[in-house]
Coordinates of C-alpha atoms in Angstrom, one line a residue:
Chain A
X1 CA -104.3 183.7 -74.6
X2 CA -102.8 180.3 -75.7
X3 CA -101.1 178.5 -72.9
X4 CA -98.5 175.0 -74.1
X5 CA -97.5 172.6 -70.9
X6 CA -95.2 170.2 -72.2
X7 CA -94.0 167.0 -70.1
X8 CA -91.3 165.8 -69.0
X9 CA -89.1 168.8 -68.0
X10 CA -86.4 165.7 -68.3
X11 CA -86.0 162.3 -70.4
X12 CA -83.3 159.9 -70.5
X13 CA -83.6 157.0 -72.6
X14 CA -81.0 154.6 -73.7
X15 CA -79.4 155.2 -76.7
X16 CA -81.6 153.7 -79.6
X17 CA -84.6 153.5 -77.6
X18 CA -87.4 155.6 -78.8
X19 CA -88.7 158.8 -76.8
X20 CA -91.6 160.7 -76.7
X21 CA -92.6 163.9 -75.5
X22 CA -96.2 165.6 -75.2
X23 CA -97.7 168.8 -75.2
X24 CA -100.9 170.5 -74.4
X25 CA -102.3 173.6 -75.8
X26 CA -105.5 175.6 -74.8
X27 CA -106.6 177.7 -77.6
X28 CA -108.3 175.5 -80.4
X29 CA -108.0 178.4 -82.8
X30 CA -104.5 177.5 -82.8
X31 CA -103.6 175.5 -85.7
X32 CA -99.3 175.4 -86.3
X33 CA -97.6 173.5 -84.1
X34 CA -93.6 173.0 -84.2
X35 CA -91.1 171.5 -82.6
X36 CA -87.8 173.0 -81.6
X37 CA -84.8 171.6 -80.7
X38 CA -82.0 173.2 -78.8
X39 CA -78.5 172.2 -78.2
X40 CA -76.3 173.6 -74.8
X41 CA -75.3 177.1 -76.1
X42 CA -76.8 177.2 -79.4
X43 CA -80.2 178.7 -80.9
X44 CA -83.7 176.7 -81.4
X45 CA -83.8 174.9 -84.3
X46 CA -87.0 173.6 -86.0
X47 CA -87.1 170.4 -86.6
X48 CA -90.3 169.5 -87.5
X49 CA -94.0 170.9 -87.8
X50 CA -97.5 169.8 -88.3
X51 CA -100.9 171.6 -88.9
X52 CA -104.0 170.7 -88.1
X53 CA -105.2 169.5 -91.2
X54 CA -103.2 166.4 -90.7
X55 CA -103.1 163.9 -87.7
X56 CA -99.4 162.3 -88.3
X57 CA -96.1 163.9 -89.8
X58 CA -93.1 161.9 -90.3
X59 CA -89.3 162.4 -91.2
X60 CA -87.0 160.1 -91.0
X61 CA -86.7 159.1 -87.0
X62 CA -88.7 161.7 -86.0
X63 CA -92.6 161.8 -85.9
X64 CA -95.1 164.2 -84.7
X65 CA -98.7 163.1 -83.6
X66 CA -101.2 166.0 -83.3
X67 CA -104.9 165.2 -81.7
X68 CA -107.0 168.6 -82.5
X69 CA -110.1 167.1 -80.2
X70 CA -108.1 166.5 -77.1
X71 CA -106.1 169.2 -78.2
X72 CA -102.7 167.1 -77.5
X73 CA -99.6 167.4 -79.7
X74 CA -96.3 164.9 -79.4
X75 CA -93.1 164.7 -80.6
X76 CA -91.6 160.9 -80.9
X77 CA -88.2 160.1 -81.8
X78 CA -87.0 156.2 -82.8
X79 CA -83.9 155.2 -82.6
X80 CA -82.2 158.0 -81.0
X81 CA -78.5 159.0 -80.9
X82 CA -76.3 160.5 -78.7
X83 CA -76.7 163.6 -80.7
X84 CA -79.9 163.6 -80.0
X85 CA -79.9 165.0 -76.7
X86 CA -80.9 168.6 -76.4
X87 CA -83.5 170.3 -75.5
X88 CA -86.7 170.5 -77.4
X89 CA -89.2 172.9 -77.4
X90 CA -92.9 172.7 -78.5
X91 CA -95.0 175.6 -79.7
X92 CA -98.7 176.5 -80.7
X93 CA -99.7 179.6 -83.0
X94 CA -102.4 180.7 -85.3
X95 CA -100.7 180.2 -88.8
X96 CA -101.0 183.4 -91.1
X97 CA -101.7 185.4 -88.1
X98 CA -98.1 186.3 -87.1
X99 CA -99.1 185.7 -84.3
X100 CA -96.3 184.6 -81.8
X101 CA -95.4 181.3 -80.7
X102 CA -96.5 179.9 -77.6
X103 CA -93.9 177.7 -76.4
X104 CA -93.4 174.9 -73.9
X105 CA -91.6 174.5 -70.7
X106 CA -89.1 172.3 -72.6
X107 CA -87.5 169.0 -72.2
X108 CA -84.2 168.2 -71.5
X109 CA -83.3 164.8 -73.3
X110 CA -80.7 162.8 -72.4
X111 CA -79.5 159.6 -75.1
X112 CA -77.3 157.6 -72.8
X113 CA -74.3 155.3 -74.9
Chain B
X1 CA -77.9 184.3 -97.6
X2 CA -77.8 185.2 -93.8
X3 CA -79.0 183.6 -91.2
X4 CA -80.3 186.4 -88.1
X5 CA -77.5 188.0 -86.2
X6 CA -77.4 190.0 -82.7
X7 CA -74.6 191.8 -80.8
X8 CA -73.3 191.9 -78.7
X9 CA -72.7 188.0 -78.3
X10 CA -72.3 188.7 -74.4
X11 CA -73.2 192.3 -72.5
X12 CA -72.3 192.4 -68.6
X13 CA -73.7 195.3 -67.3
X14 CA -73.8 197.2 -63.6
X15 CA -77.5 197.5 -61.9
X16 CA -78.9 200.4 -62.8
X17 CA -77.5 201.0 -66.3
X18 CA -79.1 200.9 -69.7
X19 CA -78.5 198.2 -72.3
X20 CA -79.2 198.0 -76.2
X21 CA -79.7 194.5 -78.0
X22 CA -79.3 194.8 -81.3
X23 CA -80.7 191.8 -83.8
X24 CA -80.4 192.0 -87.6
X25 CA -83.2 189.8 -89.0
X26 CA -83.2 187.8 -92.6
X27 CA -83.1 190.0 -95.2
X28 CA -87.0 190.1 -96.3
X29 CA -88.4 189.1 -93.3
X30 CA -91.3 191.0 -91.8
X31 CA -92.3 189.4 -88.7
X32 CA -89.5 189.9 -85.8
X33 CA -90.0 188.4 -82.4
X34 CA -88.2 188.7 -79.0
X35 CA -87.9 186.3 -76.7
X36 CA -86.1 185.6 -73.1
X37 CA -85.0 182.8 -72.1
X38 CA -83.8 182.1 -68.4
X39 CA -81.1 179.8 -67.3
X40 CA -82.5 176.0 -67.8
X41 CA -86.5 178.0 -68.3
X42 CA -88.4 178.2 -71.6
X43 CA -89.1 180.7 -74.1
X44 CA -90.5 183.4 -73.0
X45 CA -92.4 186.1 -75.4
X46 CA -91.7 189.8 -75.2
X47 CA -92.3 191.5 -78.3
X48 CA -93.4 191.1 -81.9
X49 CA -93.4 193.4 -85.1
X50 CA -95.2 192.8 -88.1
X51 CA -94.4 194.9 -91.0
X52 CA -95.7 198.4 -90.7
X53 CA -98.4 197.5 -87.8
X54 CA -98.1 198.7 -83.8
X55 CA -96.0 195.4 -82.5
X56 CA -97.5 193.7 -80.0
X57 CA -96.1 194.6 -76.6
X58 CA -97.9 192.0 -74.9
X59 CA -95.2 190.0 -73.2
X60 CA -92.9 193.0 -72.0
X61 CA -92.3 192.5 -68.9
X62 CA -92.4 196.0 -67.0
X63 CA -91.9 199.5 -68.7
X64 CA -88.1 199.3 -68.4
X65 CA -88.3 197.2 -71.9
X66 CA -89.0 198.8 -75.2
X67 CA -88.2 197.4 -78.4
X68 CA -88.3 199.4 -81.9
X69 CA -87.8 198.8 -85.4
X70 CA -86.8 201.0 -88.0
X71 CA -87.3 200.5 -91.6
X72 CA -89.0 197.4 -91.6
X73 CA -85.6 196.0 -90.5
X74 CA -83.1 196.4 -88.1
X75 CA -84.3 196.3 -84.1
X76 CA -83.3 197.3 -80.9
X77 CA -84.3 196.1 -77.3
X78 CA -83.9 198.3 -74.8
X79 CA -83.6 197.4 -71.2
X80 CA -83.3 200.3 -68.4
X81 CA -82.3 200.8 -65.3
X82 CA -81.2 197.1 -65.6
X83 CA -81.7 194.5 -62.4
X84 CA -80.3 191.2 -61.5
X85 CA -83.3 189.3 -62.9
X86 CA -83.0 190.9 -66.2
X87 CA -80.1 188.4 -66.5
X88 CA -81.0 186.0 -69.1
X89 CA -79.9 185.0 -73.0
X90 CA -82.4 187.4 -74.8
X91 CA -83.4 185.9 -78.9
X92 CA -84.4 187.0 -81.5
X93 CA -86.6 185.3 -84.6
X94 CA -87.7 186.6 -88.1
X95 CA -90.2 185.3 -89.9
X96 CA -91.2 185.2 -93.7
X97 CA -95.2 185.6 -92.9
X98 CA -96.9 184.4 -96.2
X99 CA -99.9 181.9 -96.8
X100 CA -98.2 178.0 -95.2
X101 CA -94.5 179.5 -94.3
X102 CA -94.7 180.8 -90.6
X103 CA -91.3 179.0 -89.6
X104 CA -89.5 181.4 -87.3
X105 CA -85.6 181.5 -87.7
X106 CA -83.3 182.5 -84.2
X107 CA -80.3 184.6 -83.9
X108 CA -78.0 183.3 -81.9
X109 CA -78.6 185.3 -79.0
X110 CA -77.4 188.0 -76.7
X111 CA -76.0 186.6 -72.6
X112 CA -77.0 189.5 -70.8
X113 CA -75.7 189.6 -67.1
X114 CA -76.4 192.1 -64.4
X115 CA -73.7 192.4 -61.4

């Protein structure tokens, strides 16, 4: 089965400094790969997604990179904010499959004022 | 429209007893996924149903868990004979599976603590 490691487990970055985070994945079947994010007591959100048809997706300050060959997926976000710290979650899945998400570990990010 | 619901918001429960989680996905909907998530840990996959196919059972973790769904809807997770390290904020996500949409939308979760 698909397996995600996802690194760092924490980040702190000043506030509007960039920050990245990266994830692996192991089955290259898998082809849907989001990112959630998840503030203290509240429910994943997705923020953004990419599929493998593309290399580079972009929304406002946040940007996901996806490398199908190294199989290699990261999340970068510019200019963060102080409400921008939460956890975030990356996942792999086989679009159109239903099949469930794999998700990472998580990283705690911290945007210090 | 809705967004998923579950209930209760918080269940404290004595070792040894039973539990039912309850999630009401988005209306339409035909995937609905369980997960567990541990204090500070990740997601962690339990169960999955998919319209009117056997769900995928994969990620229960022991036979105390079962999960059903009735109508294509509503679902409960059952939990027996409940232990200390069943304690954990159980989620649950529907999904509109069509060709490009696979986005999964999460309830807000159920705090389940065993004493």
């Amino acid at each position: 089965g698909e397996n995600v490691e996802q690194h760092p487990s924490t980040l702190s970055v000043q506030e509007g400094d960039s920050a990245v985070i990266k994830c692996t994945y192991s089955d290259s079947a898998s082809n849907y790969f989001p990112w959630y994010k998840q503030e203290l007591g509240k429910r994943p959100q997705l923020i953004i997604d990419i599929r493998s048809n593309v290399g580079e997706k972009k929304d406002q300050r946040i940007a996901v990179t996806l490398n199908k060959t190294a199989k290699h997926f990261s999340l970068h976000i510019t200019e963060t904010q102080p409400e921008d710290s939460a956890v975030y979650f990356c996942a792999a899945s086989l679009e159109g499959s239903a099949r469930q998400l794999t998700f990472g570990s998580g990283t705690q990010l911290t945007v210090l004022p | 429209g809705a967004g998923v619901s579950q209930s209760p918001s918080n269940k404290v429960t004595e070792k040894g007893k039973d539990v039912e989680l309850r999630c009401d996905p988005i209306s339409g909907h035909t995937a609905l996924y369980w997960y567990r998530q541990s204090l500070g840990q990740g997601l962690e996959f339990l169960i999955y149903f998919q319209g009117n196919s056997a769900p995928d059972k994969s990620g229960l973790p022991s036979d105390r868990f079962s999960a059903e769904r009735t109508g294509g809807s509503v679902s409960t997770l059952t939990i027996q004979r409940t232990q200390q390290e069943d304690s954990a904020v159980y989620l649950c996500a529907s999904s509109l599976v069509a060709r490009g949409v696979h986005e999964q939308y999460f309830g807000p979760g159920t705090r389940l603590t065993v004493t």
